[in-house]
Coordinates of C-alpha atoms in Angstrom, one line a residue:
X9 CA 142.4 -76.2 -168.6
X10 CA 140.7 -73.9 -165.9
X11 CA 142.6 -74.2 -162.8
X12 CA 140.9 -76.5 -159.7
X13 CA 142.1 -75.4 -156.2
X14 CA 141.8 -78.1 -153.6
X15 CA 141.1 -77.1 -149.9
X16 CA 143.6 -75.1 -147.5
X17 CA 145.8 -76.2 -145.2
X18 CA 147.0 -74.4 -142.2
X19 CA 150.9 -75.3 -141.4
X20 CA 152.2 -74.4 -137.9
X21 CA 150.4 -71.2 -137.3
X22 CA 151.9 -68.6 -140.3
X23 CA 151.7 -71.0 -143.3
X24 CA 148.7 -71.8 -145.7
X25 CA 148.1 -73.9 -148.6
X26 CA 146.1 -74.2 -151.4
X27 CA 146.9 -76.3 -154.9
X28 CA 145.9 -76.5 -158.1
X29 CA 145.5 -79.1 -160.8
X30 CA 146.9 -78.0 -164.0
X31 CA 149.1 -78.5 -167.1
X32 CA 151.8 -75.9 -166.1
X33 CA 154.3 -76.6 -162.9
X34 CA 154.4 -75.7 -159.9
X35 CA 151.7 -77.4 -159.0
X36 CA 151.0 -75.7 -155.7
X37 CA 151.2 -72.3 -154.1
X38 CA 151.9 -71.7 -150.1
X39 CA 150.8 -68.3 -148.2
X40 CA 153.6 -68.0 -145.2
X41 CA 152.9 -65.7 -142.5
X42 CA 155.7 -64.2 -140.4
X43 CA 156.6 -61.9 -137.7
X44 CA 157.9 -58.6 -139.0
X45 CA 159.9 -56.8 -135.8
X46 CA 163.2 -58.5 -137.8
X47 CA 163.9 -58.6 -142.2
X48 CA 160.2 -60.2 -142.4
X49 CA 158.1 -58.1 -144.7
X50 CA 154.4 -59.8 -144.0
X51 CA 153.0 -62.6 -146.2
X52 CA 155.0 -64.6 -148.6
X53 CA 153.6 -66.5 -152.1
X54 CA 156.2 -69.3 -152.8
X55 CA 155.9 -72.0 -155.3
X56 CA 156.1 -75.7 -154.5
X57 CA 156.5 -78.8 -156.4
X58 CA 155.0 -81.5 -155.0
X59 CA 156.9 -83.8 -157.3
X60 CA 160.2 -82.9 -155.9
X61 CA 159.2 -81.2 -152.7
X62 CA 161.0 -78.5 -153.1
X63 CA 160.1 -74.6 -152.4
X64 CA 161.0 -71.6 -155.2
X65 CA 163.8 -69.8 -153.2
X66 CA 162.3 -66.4 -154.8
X67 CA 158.9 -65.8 -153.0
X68 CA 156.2 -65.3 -156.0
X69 CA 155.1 -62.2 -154.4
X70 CA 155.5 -60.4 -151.0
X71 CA 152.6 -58.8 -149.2
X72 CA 153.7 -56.0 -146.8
X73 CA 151.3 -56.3 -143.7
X74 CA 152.7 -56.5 -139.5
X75 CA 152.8 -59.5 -138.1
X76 CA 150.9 -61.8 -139.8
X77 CA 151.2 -65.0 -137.7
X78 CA 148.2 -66.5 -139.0
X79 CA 146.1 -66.6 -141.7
X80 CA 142.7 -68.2 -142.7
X81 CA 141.7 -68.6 -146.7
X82 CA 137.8 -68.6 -147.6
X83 CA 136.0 -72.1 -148.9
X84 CA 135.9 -70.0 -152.0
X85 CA 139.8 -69.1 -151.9
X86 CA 139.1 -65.9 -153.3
X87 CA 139.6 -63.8 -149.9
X88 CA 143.1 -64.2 -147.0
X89 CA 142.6 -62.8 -144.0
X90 CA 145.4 -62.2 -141.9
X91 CA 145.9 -61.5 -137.9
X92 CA 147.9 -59.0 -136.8
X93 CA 149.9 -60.3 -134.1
X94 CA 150.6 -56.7 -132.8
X95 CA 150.8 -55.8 -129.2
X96 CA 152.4 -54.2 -126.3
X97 CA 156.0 -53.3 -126.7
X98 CA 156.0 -53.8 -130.3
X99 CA 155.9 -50.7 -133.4
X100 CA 152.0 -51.0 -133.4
X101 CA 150.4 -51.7 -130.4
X102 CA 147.0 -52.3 -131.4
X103 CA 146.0 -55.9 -132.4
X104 CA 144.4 -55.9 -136.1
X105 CA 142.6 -58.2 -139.0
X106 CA 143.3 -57.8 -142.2
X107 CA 141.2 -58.8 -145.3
X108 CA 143.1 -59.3 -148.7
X109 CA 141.7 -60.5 -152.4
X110 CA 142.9 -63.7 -154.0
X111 CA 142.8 -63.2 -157.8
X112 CA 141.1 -66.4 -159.1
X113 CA 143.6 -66.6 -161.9
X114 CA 146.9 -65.3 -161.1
X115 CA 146.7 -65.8 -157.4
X116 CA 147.9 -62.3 -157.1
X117 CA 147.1 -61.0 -153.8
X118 CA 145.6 -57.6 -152.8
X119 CA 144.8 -55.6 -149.8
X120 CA 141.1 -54.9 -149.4
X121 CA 140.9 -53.6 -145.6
X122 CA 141.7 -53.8 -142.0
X123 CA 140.0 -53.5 -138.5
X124 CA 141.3 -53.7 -135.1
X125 CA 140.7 -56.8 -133.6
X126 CA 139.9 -55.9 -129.8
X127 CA 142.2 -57.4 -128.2
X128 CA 146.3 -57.4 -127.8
X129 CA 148.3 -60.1 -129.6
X130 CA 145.0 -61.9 -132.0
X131 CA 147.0 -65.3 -132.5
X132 CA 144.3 -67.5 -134.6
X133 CA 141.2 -67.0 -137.0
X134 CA 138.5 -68.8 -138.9
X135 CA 135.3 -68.6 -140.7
X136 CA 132.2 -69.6 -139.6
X137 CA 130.6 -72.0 -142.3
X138 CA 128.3 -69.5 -143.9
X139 CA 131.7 -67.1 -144.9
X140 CA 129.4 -64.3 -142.8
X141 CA 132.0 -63.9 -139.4
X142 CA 135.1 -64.0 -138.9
X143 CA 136.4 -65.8 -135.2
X144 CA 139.8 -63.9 -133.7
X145 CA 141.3 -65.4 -130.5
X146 CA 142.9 -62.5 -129.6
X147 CA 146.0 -64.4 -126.7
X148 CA 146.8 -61.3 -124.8
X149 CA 150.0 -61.4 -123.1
X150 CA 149.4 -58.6 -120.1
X151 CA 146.5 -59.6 -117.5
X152 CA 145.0 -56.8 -118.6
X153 CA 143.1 -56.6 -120.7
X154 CA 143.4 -60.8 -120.9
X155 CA 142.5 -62.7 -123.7
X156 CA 139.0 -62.4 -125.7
X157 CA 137.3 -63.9 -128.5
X158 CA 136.5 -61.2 -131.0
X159 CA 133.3 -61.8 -133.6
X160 CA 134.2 -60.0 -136.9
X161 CA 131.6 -59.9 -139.6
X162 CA 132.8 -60.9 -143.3
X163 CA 130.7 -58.8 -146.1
X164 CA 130.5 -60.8 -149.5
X165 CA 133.5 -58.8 -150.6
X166 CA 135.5 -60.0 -148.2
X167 CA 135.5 -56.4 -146.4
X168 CA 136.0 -56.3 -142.9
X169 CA 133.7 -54.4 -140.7
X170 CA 134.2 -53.5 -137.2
X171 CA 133.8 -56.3 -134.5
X172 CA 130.2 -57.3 -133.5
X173 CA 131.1 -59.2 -130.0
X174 CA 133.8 -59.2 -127.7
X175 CA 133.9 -62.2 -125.2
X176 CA 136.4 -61.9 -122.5
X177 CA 137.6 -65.4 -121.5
X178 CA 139.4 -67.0 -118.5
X179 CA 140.2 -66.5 -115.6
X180 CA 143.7 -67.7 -115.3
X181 CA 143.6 -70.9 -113.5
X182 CA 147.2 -69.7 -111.7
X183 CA 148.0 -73.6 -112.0
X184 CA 151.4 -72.0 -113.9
X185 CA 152.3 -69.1 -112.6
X186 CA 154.5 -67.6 -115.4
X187 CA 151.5 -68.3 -118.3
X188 CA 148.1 -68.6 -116.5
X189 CA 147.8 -66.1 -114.3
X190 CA 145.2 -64.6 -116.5
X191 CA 143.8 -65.9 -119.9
X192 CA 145.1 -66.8 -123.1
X193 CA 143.0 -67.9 -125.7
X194 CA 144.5 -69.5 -128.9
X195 CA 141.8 -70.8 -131.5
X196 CA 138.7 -70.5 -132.4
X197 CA 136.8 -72.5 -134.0
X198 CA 133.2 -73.6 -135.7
X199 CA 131.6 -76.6 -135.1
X200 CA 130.9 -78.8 -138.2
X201 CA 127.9 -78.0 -137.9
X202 CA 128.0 -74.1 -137.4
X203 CA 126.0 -74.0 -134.7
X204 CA 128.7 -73.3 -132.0
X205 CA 132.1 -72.0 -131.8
X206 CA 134.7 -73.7 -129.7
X207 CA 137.8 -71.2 -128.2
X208 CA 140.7 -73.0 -126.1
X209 CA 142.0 -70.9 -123.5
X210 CA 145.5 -71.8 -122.4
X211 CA 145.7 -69.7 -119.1
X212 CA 142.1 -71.2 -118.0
X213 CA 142.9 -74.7 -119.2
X214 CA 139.3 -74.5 -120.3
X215 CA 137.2 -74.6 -123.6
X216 CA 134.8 -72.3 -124.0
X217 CA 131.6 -73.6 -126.1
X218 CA 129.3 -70.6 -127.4
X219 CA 126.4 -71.0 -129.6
X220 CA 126.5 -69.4 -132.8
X221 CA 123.9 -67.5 -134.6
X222 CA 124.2 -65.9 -137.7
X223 CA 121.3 -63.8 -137.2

């Protein structure tokens, strides 16, 4: 029987999900991110059995990309995208997106492209509604350059082009003064709707609401 794959789930913030109903165990795939300055190699496709809850110990395939702290899956699960956690003090510097292909059948994973993502340590994604943009929260350790929410447009093969907007957050509301003397923003994320984008900013303590248009 063709193979039905229900809706992603983000664990933490390195793991995604996505199952399938079908004849032949396991039942259900996850995608784990993970931070590659130790063993880590980049993304890891495990098998799970939801009958017995327990994870294949040999990892399906492994997907060789830096820092990949968190990923996103399209409505479509036929494209991953992937932040690149990188920043300063670290073997790559420059914080990147990464694009990859979902075979529909095998689930075999493929690189398709990568762009920077403006901004130092990108933390979170997600898609807007119409699969057209990509939302990177881009944390940013050092007060400079601070946090920003980076606007990445999606092409129909889920091809990464170079970011479209930049939005510095914050300031730092200096309430803590060891994390918010400058801002931090974490998520990003569209309303139901996909008329607005919401972006949490741990250094402000704020959210920032920005309208959304496609055009």
């Amino acid at each position: 029987m063709p193979h039905k794959f229900l809706p992603w789930l983000a664990i933490a913030s390195a793991m995604s999900a996505f199952t399938l109903q079908a004849q032949a165990m396991p039942d259900t795939e996850l995608l784990i991110g993970s931070y590659t300055q130790g063993k880590s190699e980049g993304i890891y496709r495990f098998a799970f059995n939801s009958e017995t809850g327990m994870i294949d110990a040999k990892p399906l395939q492994v997907v060789k990309t830096e820092n990949p702290s968190w990923l996103t899956v399209s409505r479509d699960q036929r494209y991953l995208f992937a932040v690149n956690e990188n920043g300063p003090g670290q073997k790559d510097v420059v914080g990147k997106v990464s694009s990859f292909a979902i075979d529909p059948k095998t689930r075999q994973i493929t690189p398709i492209n990568q762009v920077q993502s403006r901004g130092e340590e990108p933390t979170h994604s997600s898609l807007s509604y119409d699969g057209r943009y990509l939302f990177v929260a881009n944390y940013a350790v050092n007060p400079e350059p601070g946090g920003a929410l980076t606007v990445v447009p999606v092409g129909k093969d889920g091809t990464l082009s170079e970011a479209v907007q930049v939005l510095p957050l914050g300031p730092g509301s200096k309430v803590n003064s060891e994390r918010q003397m400058s801002s931090h923003v974490h998520l990003a994320v569209p309303t139901p709707d996909d008329k607005y984008v919401v972006s949490a900013d741990l250094g402000a303590d704020k959210l920032f609401v920005y309208r959304y248009d496609a055009s």
